[in-house]
Coordinates of C-alpha atoms and ligand atoms in Angstrom, one line a residue:
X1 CA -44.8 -36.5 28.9
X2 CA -43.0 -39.5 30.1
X3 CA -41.8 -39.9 34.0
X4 CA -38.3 -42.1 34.1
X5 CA -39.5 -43.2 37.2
X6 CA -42.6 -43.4 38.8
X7 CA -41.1 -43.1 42.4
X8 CA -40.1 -39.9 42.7
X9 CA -41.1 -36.9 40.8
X10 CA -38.1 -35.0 38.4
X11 CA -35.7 -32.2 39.5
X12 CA -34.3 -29.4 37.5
X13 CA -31.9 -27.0 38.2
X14 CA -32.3 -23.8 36.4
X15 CA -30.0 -21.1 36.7
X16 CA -31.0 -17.3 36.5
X17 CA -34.8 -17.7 37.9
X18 CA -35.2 -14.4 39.5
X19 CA -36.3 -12.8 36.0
X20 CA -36.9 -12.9 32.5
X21 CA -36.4 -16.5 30.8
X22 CA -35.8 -18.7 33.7
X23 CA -38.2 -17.3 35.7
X24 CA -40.6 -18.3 32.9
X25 CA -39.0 -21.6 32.7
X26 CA -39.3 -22.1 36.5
X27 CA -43.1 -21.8 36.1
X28 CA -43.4 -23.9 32.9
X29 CA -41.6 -26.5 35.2
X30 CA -43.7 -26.2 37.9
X31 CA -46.6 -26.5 36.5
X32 CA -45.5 -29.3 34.9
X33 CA -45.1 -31.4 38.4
X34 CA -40.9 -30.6 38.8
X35 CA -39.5 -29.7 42.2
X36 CA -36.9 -26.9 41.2
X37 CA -33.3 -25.5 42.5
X38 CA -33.1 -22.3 41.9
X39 CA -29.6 -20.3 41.7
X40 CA -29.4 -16.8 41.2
X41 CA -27.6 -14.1 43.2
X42 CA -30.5 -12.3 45.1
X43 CA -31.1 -14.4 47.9
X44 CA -34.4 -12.2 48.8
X45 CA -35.8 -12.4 45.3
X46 CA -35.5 -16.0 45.3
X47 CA -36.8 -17.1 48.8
X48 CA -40.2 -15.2 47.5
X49 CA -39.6 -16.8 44.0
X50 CA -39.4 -20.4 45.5
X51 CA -42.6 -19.7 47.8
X52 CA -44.8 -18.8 45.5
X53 CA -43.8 -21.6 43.1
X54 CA -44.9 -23.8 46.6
X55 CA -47.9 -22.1 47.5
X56 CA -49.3 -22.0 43.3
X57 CA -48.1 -25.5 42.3
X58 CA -47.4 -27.2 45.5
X59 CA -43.3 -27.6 44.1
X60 CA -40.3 -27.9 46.3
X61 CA -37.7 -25.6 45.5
X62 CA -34.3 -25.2 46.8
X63 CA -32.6 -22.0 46.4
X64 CA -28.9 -21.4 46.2
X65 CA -27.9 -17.9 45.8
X66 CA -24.4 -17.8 43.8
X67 CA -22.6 -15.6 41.5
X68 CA -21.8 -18.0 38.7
X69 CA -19.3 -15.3 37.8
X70 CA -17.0 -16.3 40.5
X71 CA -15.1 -19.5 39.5
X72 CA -15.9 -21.5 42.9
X73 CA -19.7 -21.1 42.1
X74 CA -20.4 -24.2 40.5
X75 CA -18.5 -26.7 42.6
X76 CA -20.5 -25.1 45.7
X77 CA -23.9 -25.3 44.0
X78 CA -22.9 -28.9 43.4
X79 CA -21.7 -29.9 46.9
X80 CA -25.5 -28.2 48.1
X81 CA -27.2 -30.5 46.0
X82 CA -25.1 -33.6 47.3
X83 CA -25.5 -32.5 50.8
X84 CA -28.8 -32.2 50.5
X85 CA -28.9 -35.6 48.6
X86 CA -30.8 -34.2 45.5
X87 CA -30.8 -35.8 42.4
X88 CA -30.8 -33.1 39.4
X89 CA -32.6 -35.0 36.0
X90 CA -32.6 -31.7 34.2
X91 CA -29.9 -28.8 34.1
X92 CA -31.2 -25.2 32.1
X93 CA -27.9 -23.2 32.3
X94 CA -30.3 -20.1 31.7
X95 CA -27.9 -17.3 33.6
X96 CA -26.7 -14.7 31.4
X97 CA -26.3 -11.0 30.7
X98 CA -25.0 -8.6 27.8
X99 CA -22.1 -6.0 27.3
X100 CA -23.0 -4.5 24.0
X101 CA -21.3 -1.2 22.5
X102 CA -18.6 -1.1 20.1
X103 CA -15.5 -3.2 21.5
X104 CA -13.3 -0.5 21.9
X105 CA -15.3 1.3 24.4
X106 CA -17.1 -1.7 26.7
X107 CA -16.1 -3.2 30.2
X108 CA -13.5 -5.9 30.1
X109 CA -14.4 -6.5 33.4
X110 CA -18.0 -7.2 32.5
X111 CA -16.6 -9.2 29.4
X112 CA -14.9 -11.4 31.7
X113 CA -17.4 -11.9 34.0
X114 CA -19.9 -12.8 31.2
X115 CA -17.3 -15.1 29.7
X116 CA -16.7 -17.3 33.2
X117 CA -21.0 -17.3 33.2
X118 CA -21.6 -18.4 29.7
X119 CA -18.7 -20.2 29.3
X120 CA -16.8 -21.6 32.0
X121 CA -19.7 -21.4 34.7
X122 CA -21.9 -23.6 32.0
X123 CA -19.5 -25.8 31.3
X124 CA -18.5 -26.7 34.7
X125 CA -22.0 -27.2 36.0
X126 CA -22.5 -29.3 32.8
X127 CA -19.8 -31.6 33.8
X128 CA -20.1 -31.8 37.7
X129 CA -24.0 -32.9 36.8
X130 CA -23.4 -35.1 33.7
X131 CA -21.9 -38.6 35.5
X132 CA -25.4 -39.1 37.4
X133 CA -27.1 -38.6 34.4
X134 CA -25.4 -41.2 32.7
X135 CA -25.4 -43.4 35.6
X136 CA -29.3 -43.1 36.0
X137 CA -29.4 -43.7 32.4
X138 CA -31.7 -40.1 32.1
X139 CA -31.1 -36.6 32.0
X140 CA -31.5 -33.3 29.9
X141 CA -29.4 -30.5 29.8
X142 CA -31.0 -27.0 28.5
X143 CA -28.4 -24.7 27.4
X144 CA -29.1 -21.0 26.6
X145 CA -28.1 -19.9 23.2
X146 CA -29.6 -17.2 21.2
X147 CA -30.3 -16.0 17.8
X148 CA -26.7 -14.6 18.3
X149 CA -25.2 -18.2 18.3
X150 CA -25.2 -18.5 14.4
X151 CA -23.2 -15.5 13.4
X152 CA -20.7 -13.0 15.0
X153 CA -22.1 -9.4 15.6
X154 CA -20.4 -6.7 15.4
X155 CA -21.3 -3.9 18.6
X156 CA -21.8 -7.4 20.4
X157 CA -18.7 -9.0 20.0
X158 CA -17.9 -11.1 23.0
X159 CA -22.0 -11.7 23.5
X160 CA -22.4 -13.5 20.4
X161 CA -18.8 -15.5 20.5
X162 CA -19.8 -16.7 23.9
X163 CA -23.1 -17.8 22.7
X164 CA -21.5 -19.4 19.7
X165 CA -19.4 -21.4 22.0
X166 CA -22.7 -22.6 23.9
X167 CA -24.2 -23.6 20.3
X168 CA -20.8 -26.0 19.4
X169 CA -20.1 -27.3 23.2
X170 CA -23.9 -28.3 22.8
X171 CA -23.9 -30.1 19.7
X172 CA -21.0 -31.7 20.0
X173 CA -21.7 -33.0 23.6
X174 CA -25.0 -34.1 22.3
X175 CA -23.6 -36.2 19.1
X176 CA -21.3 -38.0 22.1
X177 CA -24.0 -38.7 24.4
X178 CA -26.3 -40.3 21.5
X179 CA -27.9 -43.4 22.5
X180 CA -27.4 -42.8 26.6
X181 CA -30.6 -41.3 27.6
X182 CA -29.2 -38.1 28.1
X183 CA -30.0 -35.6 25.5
X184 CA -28.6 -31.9 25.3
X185 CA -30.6 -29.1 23.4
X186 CA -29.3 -25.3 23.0
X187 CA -32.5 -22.7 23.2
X188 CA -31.7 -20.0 21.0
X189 CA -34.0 -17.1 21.0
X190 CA -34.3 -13.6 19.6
X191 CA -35.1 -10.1 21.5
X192 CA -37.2 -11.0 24.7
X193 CA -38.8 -8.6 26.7
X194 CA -36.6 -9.3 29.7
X195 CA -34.5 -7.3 32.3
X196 CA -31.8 -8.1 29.4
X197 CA -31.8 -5.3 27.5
X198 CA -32.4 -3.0 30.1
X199 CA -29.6 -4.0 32.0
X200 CA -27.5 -3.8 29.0
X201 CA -29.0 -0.2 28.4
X202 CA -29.8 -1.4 25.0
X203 CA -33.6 -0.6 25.2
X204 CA -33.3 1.9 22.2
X205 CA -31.3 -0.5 19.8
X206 CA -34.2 -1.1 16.7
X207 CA -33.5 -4.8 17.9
X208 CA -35.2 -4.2 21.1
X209 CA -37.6 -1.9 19.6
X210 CA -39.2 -4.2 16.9
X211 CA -38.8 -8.2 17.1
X212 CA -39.5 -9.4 20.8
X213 CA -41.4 -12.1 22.4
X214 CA -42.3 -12.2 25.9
X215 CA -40.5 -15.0 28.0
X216 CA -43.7 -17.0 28.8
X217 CA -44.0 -17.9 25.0
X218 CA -40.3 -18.4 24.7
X219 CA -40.6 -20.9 27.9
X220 CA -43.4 -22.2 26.9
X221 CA -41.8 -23.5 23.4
X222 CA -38.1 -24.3 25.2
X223 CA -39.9 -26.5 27.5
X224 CA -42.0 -28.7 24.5
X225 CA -38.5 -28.4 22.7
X226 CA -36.5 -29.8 25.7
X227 CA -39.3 -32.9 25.9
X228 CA -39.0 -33.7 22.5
X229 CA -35.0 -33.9 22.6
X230 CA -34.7 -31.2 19.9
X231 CA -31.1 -30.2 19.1
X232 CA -31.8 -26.2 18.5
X233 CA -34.6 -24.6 19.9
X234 CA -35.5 -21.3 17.9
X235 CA -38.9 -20.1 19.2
X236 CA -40.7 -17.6 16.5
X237 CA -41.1 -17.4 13.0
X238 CA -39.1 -14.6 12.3
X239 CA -36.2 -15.7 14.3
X240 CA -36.3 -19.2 12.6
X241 CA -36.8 -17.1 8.7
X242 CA -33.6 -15.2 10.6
X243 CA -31.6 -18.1 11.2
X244 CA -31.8 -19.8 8.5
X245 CA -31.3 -16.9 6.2
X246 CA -27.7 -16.6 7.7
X247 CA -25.8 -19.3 5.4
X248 CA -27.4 -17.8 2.7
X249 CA -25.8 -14.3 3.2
X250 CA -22.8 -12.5 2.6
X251 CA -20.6 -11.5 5.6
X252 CA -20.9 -8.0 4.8
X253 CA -24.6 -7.7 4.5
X254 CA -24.9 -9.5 8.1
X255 CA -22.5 -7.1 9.4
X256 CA -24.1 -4.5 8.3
X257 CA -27.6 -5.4 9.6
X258 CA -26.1 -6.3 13.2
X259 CA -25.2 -2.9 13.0
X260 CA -28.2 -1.8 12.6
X261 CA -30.1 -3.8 15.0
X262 CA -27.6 -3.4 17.6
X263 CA -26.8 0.6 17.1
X264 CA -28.2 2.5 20.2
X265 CA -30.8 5.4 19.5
X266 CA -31.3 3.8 16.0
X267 CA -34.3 5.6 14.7
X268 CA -37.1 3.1 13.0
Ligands
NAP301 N1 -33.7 -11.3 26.5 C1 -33.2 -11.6 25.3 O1 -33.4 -10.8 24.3 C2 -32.3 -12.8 25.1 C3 -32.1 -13.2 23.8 C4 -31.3 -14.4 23.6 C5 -30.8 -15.1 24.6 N2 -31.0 -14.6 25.9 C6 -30.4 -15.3 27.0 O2 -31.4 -15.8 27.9 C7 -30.8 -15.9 29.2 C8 -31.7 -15.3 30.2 O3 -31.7 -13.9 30.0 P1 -33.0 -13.0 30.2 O4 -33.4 -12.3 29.0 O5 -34.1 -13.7 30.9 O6 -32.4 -11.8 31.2 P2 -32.8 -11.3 32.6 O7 -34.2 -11.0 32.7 O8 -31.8 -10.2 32.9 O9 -32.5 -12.6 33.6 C9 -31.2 -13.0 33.8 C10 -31.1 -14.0 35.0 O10 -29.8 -14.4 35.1 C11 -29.3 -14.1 36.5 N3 -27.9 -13.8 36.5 C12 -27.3 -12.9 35.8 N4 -26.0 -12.9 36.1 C13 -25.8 -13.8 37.0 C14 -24.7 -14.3 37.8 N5 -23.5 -13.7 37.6 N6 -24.9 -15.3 38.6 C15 -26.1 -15.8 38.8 N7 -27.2 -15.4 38.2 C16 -27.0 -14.4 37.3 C17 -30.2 -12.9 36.9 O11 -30.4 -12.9 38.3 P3 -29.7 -11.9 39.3 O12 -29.2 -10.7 38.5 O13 -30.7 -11.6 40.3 O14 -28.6 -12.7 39.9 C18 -31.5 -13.3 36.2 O15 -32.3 -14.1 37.1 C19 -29.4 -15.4 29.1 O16 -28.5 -16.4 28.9 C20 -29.4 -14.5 27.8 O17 -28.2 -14.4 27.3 C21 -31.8 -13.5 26.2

């Protein structure tokens, strides 16, 4: 692994460290000789998150508890880090959540709020952090996709669009910052056992039932990705045979087997 600069040791913001992916990330990190900022909302969780990280790996870590679904979030977890004159080198916009179900019947309220986190709430962080990348000539930005990215799903509508989005703001930021040192990759995994589906009460969706990895492998191979500069990160061999299958399939037939991943109480 190469340092950009031997004076100080490297920073990365990750957002959504209390659980599941980022939590796995902010370990991989660690361990790897990063001091950390962690933002998520529960202030408790990550005060005990950020001492442990201390006390195993001996890394700093800030913590900044904000609910990236309130527009004014990222502007304030920028201001903390230039009050606290902290230089970030790598951004993981890792915060997310899911509102699955058939359209017709899910929150709009949770929609919305997913939409300002994935979208808007990446997006803005993205570009308050960007210029001192480009001035230090060095930065990486780690944007959370998923399998979902490559194809819309129907019972997971607005999930899947916003994830889309993430995939094409990603590449197309990283085509315009070739040659600048600073390199943009899009992690795009499959089922995880997190506290996502859970939360999403989608525990019983076949989905969830057969094709997961647990979020240490997945952070594991983001983290190698990231290093390398790689464009897409899809950790797994089935996800990857998954991916690539979807140009090669009719519309239809991927509706159909999003709706059968996705169904609730699907039976094996
Ligand atoms: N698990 C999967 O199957 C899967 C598959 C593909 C992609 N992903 C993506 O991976 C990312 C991480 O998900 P995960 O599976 O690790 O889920 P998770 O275990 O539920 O963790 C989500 C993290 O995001 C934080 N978060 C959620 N809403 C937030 C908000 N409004 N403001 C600030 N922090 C917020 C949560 O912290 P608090 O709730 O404490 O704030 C938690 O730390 C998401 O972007 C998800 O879409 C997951």
């Amino acid at each position: 692994m190469t340092n950009h600069s031997a004076s100080r040791k490297r920073t990365v913001l990750i957002t959504g460290t209390t659980s599941g992916i980022g939590q796995a990330l902010s370990e991989v990190f660690a361990a790897e000789g990063f001091d950390l900022v962690l933002v998520s909302r529960n202030e408790q969780k990550l005060k005990s998150q950020a001492g442990s990280l201390k006390e195993r790996y001996g890394a700093a870590a800030v913590t900044i508890a904000k609910d990236l679904a309130d527009p004014k979030a990222p502007a304030e977890v920028f201001s903390a880090m230039q009050e606290k004159g902290i230089a970030v080198d790598v951004l993981v916009n890792n915060a997310g959540f899911n509102e699955s179900g058939p359209f017709s019947e899910t929150s709009i309220e949770k929609e919305l709020q997913l939409l300002q986190v994935h979208v808007a709430a990446l997006t803005h962080l993205t570009k308050l952090f960007l210029p001192a990348m480009l001035r230090n000539g060095y930065g990486k930005i780690l944007n959370l996709g998923s399998t979902g990215s490559f194809a819309p799903c129907p019972l997971d509508a607005v999930y899947c669009a916003s994830k889309a989005y993430i995939l094409s703001f990603s590449h197309a930021l990283r085509a315009e910052l070739s040659g600048t040192g600073v390199s943009v990759s899009t992690l795009c995994p499959g089922a995880t056992r997190t506290e996502f589906a859970r939360k999403a009460h989608m525990e019983s969706a076949l989905l969830f039932r057969r094709f997961t990895m647990d979020p240490e492998t997945v952070a594991r191979i983001a983290y190698r990705g990231l290093m390398k500069d790689k464009k897409a990160i899809i950790p797994g061999l089935y996800n990857r045979m998954l991916v690539s299958s979807i140009p090669l399939t009719p519309g239809f037939i991927l509706d159909r087997v999003s709706k059968l991943l996705l169904r609730r109480n699907a039976t094996a």
